[in-house]
Coordinates of C-alpha atoms (C1' of nucleotides) in Angstrom, one line a residue:
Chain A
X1206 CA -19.1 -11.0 -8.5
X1207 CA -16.3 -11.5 -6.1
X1208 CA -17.3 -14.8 -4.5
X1209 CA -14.6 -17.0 -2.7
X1210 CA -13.4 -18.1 0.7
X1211 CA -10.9 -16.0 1.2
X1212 CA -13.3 -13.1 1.2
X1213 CA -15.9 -14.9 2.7
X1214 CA -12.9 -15.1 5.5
X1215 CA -11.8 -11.4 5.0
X1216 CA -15.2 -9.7 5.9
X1217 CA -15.8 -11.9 8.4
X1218 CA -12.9 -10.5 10.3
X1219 CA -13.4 -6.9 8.6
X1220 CA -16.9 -6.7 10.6
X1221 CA -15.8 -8.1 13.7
X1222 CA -13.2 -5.3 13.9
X1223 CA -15.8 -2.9 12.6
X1224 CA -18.4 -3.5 15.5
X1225 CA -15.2 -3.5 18.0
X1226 CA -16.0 -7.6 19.0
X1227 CA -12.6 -7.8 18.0
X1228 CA -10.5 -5.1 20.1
X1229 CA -7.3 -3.2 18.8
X1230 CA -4.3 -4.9 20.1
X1231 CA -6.3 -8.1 20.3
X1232 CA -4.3 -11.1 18.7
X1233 CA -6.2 -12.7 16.0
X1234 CA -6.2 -17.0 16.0
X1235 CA -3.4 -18.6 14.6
X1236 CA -3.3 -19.2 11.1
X1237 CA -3.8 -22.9 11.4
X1238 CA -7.0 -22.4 13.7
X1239 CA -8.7 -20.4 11.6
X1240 CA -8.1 -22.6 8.8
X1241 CA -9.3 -25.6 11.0
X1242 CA -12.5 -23.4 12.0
X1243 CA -13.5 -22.5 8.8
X1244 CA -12.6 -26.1 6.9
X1245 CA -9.9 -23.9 4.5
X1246 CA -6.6 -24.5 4.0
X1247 CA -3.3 -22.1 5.6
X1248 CA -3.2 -20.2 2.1
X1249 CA -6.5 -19.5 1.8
X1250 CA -6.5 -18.1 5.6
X1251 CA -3.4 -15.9 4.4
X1252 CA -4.9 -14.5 1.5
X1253 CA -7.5 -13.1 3.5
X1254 CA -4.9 -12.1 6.6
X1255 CA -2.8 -10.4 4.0
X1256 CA -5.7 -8.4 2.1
X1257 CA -7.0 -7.4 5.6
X1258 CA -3.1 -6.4 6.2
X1259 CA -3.9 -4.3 2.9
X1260 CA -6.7 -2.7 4.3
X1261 CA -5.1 -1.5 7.3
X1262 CA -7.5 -3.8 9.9
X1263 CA -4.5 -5.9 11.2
X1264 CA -0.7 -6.2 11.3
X1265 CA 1.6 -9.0 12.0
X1266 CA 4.7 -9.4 14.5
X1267 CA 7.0 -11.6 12.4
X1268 CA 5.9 -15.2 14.1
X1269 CA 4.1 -14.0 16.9
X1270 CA 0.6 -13.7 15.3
X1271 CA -1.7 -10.9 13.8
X1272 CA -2.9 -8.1 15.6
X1273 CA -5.8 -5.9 15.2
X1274 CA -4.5 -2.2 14.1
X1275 CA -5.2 0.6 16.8
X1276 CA -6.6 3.8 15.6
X1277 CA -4.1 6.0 13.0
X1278 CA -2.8 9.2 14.4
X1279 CA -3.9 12.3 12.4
X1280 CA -0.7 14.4 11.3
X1281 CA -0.5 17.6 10.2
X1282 CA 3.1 18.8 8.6
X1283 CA 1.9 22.4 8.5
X1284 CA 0.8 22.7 12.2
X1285 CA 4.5 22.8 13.0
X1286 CA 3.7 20.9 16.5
X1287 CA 5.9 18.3 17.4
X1288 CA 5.4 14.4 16.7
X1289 CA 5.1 14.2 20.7
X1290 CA 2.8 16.6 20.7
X1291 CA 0.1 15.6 18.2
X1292 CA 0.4 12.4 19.5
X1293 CA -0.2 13.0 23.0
X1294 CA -3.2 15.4 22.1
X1295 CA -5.2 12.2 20.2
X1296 CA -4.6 10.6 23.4
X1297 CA -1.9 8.3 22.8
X1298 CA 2.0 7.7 24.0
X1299 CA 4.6 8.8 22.0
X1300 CA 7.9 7.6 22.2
X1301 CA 11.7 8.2 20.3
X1302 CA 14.5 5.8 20.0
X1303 CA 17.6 7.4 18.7
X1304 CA 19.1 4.3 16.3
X1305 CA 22.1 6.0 15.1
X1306 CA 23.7 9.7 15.3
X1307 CA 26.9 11.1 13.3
X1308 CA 28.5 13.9 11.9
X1309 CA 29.4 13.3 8.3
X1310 CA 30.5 14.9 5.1
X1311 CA 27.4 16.4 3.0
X1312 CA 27.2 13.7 0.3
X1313 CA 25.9 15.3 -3.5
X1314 CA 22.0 15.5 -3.3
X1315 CA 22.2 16.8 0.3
X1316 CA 24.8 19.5 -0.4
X1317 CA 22.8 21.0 -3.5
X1318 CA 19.6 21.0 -1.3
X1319 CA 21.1 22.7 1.3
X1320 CA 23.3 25.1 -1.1
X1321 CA 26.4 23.9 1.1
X1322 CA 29.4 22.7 -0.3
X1323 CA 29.5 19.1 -0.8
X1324 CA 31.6 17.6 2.3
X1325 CA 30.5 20.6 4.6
X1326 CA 29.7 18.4 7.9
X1327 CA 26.5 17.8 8.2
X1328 CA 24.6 15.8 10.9
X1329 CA 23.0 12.8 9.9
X1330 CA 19.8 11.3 13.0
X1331 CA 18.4 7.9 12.7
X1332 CA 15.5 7.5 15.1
X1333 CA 12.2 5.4 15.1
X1334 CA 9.2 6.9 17.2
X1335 CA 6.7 4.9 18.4
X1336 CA 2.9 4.8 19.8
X1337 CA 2.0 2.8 22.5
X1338 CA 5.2 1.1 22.0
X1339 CA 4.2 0.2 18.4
X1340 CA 6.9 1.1 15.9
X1341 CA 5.5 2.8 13.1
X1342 CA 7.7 5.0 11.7
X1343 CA 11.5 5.6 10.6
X1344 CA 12.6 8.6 10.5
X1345 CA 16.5 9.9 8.2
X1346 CA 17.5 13.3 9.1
X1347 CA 20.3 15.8 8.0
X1348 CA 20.4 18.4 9.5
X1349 CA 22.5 21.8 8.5
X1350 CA 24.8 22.7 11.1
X1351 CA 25.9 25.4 9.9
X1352 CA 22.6 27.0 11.2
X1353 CA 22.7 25.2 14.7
X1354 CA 26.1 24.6 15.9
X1355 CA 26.7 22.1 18.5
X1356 CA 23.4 20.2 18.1
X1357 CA 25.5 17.1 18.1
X1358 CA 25.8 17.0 21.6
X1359 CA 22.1 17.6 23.1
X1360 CA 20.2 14.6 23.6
X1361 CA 19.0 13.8 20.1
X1362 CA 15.7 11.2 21.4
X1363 CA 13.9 14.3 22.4
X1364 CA 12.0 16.6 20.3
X1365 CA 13.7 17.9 18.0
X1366 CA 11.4 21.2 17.6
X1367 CA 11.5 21.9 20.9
X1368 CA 15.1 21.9 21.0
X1369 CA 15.0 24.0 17.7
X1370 CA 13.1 26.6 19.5
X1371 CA 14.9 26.5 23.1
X1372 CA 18.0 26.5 22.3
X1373 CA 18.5 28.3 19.5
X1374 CA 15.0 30.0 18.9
X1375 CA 14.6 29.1 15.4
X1376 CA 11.2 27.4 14.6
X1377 CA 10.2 24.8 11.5
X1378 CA 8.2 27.3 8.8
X1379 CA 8.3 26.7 5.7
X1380 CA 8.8 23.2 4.0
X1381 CA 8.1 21.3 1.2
X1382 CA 6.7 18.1 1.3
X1383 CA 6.6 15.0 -1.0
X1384 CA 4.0 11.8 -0.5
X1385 CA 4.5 8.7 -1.9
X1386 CA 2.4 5.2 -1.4
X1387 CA 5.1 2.1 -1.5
X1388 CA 6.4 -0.4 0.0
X1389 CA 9.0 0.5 2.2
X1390 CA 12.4 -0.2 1.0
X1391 CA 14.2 -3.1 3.3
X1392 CA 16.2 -0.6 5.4
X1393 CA 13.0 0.6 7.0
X1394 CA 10.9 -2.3 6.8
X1395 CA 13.3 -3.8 9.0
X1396 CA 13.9 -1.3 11.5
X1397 CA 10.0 -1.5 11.8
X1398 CA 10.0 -4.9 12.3
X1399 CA 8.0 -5.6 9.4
X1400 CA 8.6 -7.7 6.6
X1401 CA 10.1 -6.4 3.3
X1402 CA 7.3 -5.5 0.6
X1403 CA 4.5 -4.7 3.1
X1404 CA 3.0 -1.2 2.2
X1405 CA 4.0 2.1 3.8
X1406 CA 4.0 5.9 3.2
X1407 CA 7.2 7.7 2.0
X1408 CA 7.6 11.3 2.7
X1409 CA 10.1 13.6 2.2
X1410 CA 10.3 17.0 3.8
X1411 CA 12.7 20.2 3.7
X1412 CA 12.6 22.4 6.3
X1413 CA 13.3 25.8 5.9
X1414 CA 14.0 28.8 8.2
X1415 CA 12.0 32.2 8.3
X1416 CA 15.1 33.7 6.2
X1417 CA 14.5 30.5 3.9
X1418 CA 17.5 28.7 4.6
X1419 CA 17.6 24.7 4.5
X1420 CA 17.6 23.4 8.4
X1421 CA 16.7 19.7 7.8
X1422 CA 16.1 16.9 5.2
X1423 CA 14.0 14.4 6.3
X1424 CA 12.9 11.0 5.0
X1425 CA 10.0 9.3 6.8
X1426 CA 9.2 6.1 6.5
X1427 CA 5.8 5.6 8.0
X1428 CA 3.5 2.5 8.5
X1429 CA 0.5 2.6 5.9
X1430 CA -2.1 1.8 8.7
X1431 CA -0.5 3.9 11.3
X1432 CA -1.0 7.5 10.2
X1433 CA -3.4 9.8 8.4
X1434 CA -2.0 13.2 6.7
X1435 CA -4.1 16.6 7.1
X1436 CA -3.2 20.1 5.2
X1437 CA -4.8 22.8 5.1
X1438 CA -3.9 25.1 2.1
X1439 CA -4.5 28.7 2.7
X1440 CA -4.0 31.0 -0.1
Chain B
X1449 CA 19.3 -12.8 6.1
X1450 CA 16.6 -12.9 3.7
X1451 CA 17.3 -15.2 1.3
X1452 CA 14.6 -17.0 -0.3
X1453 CA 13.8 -18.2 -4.0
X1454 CA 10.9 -15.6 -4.4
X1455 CA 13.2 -12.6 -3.0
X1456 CA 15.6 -13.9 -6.0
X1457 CA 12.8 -13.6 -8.6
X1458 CA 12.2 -10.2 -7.0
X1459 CA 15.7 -8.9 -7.3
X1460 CA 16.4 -10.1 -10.8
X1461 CA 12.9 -8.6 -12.2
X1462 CA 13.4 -5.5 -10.3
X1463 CA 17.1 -5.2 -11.4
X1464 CA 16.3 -5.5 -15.4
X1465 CA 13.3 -2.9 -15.2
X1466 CA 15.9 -0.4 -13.1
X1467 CA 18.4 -1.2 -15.8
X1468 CA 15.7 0.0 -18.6
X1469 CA 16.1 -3.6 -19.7
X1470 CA 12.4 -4.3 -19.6
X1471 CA 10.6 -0.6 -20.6
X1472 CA 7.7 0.8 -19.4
X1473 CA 4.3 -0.8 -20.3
X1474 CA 6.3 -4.2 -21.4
X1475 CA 4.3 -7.3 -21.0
X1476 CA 6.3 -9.9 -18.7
X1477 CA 6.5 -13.6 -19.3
X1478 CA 2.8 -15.4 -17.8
X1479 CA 3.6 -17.0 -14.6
X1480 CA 4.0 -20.4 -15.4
X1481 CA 6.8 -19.6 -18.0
X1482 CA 8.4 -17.6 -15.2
X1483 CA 8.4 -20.5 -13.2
X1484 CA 9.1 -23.1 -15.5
X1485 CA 12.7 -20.7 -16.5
X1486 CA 13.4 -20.8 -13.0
X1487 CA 12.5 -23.8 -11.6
X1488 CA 9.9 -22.8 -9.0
X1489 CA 6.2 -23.0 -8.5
X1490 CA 3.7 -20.7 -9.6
X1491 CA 3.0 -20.0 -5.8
X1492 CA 6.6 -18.9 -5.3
X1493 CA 6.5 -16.5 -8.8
X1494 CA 3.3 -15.2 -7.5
X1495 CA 4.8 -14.0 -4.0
X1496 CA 7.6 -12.5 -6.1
X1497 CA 5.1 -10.6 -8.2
X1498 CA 3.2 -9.1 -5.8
X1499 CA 5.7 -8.1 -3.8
X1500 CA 7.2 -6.1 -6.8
X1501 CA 3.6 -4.9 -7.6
X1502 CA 3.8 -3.4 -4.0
X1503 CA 6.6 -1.4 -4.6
X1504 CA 5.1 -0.2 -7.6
X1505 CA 7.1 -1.5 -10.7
X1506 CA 4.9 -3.4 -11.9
X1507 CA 1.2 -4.3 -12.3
X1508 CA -1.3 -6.3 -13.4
X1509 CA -4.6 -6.9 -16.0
X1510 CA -7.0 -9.2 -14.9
X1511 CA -6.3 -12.5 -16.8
X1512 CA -3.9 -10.5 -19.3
X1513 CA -0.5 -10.6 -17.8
X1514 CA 1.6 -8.3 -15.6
X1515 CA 3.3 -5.5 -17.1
X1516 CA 6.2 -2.7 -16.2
X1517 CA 5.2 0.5 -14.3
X1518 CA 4.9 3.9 -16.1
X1519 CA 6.5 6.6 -14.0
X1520 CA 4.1 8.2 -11.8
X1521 CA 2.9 11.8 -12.2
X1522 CA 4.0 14.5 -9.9
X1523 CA 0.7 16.0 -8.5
X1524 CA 0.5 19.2 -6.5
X1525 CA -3.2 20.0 -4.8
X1526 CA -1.7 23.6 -4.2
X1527 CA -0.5 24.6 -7.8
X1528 CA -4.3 25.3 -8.9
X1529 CA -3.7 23.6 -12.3
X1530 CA -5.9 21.0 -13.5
X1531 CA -5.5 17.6 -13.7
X1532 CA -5.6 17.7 -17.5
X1533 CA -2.5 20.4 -17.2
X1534 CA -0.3 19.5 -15.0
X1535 CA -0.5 15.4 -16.6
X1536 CA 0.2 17.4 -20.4
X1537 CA 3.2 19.2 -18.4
X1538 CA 4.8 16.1 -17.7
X1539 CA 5.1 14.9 -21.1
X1540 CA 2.1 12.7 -21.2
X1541 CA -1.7 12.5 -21.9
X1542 CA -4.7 12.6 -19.5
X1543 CA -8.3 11.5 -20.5
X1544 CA -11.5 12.1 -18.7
X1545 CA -14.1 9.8 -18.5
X1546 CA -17.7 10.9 -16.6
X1547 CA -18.9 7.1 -15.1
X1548 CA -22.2 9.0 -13.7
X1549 CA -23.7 12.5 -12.9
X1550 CA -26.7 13.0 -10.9
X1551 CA -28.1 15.7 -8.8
X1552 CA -29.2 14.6 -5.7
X1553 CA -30.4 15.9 -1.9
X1554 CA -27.4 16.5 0.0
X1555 CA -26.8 13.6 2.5
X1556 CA -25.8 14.8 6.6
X1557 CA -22.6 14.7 6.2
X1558 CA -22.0 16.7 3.0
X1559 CA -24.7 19.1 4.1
X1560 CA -22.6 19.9 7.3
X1561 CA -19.5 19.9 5.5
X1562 CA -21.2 22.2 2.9
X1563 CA -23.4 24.4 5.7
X1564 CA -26.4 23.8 4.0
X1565 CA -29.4 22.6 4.8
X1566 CA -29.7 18.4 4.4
X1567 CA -31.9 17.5 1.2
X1568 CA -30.4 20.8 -0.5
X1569 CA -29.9 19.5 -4.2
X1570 CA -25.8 19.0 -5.0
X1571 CA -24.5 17.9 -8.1
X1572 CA -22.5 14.6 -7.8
X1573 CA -20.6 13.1 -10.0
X1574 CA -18.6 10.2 -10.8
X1575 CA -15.3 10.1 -13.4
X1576 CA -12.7 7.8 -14.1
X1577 CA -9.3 9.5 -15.3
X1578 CA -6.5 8.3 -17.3
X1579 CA -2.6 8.5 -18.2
X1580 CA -1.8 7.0 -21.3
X1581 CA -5.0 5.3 -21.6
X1582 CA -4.2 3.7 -18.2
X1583 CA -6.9 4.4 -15.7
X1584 CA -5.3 5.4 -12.7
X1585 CA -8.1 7.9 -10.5
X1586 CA -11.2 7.5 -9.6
X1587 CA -13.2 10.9 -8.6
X1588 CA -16.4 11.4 -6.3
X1589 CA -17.3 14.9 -6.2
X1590 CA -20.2 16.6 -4.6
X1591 CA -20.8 20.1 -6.0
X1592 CA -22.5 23.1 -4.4
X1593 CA -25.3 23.9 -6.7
X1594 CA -26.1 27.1 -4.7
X1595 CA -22.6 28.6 -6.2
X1596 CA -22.7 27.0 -9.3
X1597 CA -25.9 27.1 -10.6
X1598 CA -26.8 25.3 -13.9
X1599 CA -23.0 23.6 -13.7
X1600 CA -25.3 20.0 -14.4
X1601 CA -25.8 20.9 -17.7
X1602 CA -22.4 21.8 -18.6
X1603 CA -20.2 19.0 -20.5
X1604 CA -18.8 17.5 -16.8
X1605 CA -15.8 15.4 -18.7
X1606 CA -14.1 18.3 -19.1
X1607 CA -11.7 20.1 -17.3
X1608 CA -13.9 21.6 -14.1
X1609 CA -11.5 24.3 -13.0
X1610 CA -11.5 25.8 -16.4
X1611 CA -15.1 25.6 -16.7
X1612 CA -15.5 27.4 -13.3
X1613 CA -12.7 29.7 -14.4
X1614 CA -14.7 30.3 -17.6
X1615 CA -18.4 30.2 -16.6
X1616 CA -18.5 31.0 -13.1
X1617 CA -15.2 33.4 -12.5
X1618 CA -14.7 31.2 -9.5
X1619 CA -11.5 29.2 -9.0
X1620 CA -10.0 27.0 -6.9
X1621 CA -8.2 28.6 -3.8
X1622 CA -8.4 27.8 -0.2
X1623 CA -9.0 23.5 0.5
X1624 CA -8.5 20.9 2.9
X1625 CA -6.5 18.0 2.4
X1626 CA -6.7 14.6 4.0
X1627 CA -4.5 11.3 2.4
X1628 CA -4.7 7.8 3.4
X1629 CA -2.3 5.1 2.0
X1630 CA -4.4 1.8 1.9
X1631 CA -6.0 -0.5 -0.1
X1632 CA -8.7 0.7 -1.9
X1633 CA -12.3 0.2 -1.7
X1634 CA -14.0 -2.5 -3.9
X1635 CA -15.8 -0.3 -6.0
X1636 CA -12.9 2.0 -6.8
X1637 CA -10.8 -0.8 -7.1
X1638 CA -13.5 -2.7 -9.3
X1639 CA -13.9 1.4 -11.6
X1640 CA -9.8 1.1 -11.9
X1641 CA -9.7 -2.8 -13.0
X1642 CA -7.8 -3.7 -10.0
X1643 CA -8.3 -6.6 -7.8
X1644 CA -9.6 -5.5 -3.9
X1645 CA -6.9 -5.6 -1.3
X1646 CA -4.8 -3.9 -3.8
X1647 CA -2.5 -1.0 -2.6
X1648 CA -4.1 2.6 -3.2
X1649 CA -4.0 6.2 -1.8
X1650 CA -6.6 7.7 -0.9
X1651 CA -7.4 11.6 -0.9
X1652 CA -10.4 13.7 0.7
X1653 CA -10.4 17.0 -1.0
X1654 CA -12.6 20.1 0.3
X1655 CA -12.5 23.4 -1.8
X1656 CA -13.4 26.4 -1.1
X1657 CA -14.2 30.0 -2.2
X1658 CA -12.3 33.2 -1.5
X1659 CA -14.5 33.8 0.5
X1660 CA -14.6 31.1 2.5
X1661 CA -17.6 29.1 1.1
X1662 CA -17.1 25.0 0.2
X1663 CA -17.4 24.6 -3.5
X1664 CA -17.0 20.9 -3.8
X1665 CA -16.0 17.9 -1.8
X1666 CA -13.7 15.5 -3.1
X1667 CA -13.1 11.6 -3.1
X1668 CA -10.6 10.5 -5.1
X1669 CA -8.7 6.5 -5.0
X1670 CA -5.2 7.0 -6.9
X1671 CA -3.9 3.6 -8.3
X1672 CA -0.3 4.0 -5.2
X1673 CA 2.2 3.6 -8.7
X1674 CA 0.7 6.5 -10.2
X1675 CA 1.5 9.3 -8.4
X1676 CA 3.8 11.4 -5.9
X1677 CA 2.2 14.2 -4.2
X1678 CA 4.3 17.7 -4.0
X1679 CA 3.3 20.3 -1.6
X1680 CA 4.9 22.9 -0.4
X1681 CA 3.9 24.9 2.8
X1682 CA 4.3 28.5 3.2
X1683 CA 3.4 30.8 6.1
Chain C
dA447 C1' 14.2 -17.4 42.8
dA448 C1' 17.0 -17.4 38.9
dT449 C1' 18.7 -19.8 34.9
dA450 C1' 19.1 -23.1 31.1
dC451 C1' 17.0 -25.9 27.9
dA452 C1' 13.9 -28.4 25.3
dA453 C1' 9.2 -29.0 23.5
dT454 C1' 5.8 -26.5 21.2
dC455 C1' 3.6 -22.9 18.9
dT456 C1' 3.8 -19.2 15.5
dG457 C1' 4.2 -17.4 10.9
dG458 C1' 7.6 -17.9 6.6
dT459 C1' 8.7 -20.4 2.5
dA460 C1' 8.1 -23.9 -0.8
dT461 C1' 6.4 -28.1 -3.7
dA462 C1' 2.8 -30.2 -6.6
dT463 C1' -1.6 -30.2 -8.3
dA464 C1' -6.3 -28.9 -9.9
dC465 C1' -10.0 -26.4 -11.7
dC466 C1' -12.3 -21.8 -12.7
dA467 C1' -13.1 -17.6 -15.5
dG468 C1' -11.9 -13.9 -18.4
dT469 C1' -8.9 -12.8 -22.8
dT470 C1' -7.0 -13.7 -27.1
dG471 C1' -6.3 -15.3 -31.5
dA472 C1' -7.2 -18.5 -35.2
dC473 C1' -10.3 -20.2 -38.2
dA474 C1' -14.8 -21.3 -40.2
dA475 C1' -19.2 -19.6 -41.7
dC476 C1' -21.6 -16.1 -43.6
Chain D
dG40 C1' -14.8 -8.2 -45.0
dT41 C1' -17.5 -9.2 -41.0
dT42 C1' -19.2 -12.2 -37.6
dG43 C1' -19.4 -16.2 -34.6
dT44 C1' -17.3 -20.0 -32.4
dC45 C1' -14.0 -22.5 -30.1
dA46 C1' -9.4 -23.8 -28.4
dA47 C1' -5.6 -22.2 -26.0
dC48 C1' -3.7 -19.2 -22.8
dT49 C1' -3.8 -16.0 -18.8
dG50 C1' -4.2 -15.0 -14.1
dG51 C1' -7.5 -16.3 -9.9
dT52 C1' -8.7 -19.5 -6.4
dA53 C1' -8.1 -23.5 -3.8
dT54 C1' -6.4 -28.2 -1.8
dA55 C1' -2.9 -31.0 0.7
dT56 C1' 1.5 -31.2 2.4
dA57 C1' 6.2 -30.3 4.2
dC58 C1' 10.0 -28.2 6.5
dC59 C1' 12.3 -24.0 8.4
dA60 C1' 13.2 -20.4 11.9
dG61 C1' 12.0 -17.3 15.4
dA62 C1' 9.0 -16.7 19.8
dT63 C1' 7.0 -18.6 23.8
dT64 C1' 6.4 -21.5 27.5
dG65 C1' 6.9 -25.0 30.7
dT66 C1' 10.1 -27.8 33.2
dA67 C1' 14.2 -29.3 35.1
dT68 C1' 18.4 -27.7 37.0
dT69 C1' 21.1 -24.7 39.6

DNA sequence: AATACAATCTGGTATATACCAGTTGACAAC
DNA sequence: GTTGTCAACTGGTATATACCAGATTGTATT
């Protein structure tokens, strides 16, 4: 039933990047060519693009061109090993850029979570991690200070669990975790480079300490194409 | 810096359904009286549209008109409630519909996930589910028949978990978990309504017994405005 | 060799228009 | 009343065109 151009267009492109004649990294045509090779006009090539943006196949760099999506890393929030090191293990190069770092009065929402009065300083992280010097994911922390004084002064673009456990010896156990498919809202969307509305996975994530304490509230902001959640639930 | 006549559309339609001003399930003006209020094309109301439907307040019926968001249902893999139970919890009302059932030879890669031997009958089957008369999941299963015997003649729109609860004194404990924000296949997208390239999430489900054995393998494409996922993660 | 700048290329936004294909509702025929 | 048909309305797909703004590149200048 669904015959038209654009999707005449779209798995075109679809098996090319399936049978690997089309590399990841590999920068598609520009829009105009592709119109001009295929006798469609620019809209009809976007629709395509865009649905194959959907689909996870390519990305765009805001008037650079489209790009074919690398692989997505496989995360798993319960195997309490760092982003570094689940990246590094699936073969790939992590990196952290600290965007912003502050100590700040626990606002309402943050203060009931961590059963701190509101106002108690709390330490708020900005960063954006990458893979092969690909953005793909913002990352919002507070963290309770309370449980690990002075934190404001180590270098804050490493990892944070290893610091946890160095310095301090505590360790990420328990958390709860909250998924949610969306676009990304503009603040992160534009930290990522990547223009406002464009699909991406929101989680949320309290981390607790053995004697169930609140360490750290985090909001993740990740590309859709760039990541693929694993749990295991064990009873 | 981004100021554009669709990203004013955008704002105003996402500001009145915030405000409660348009409700939940409200039909919006077609696209042409949009434009014709505003003064732009139907190109520029369209970009505005989908850029809302990608952040999931509102959403479309093929030829019918776009309409406001319900608010999506919390769902927790780990709670061990069904589907049926924890929708009713949330104030509103699930339906089951079985698309297909069939038992079939086990292909290699659910034989290998099910350690049984490949041509080994398994029960598959196919149902749509629904909030509110909304259809919002789509559900592959593939059943072990070797623990479940006689399960294919059991009413399969039902609730499962009670029937194994019931039937079978087996219940859901131990599974793997795999999501995948992306757009969804055709055919799930084509079972929900939805046009292809739409946003979706995308769950792999495996069960398993107490002791240890896999019960059933799930497939299930969420509509992305339908759900949050909860899970919490205890050692 | 390093720098500055302009031409060119890219995607981003927008107009105007046309026809297609399901959905709906009104009305005529039974 | 029920059924069938048809016109009007909806979103879906597509053409042709234009200009903007950021990124890249080649060239002239220093």
């Amino acid at each position: 039933m669904p015959n038209s151009q654009y999707r005449y267009l779209q798995r075109h492109f679809s098996d090319l990047i399936r049978d690997n004649k089309l590399k990841s990294g590999t920068k598609l045509p520009s829009e105009r060519e592709i119109g001009e090779a295929f006798k469609v006009t620019r809209v009809t090539v976007r629709q395509a693009l865009q649905n194959l943006e959907a689909e996870g196949l390519i990305y765009r760099q805001n008037r650079r061109g489209w790009f074919v999506t690398p692989p997505a890393v496989v995360y798993d929030p319960a195997s309490h090993l760092s982003f570094n090191r689940y990246v590094a293990e699936q073969g790939s190069t992590p990196h952290t850029e600290k965007l912003a770092q502050q100590v700040e009065p626990a606002n309402a929402k943050i203060a009931q979570l961590m059963c701190i009065t509101e106002g108690t300083p709390v330490l708020f992280l900005h960063r954006r991690r990458y893979i092969n010097l690909r953005p793909i994911l913002i990352e919002k922390m507070y963290i309770n200070l309370d449980l690990l004084p002075g934190l404001e002064n180590e270098d804050l673009s490493q990892s944070l669990s290893q610091l946890l456990q160095q310095k301090y010896q505590r360790e990420y156990r328990d958390m709860d975790l909250s998924f949610k498919s969306t676009a990304l809202p503009s603040h992160a969307a534009n930290d990522l480079g990547i223009s406002t509305g464009q699909a991406g996975l929101q989680v949320e994530r309290i981390n607790y300490t053995s004697d169930k304490k609140v360490l750290e509230i985090d909001y993740e902001f990740w590309r859709h194409d760039a990541v693929t959640i694993n749990i295991a639930i064990r009873d």
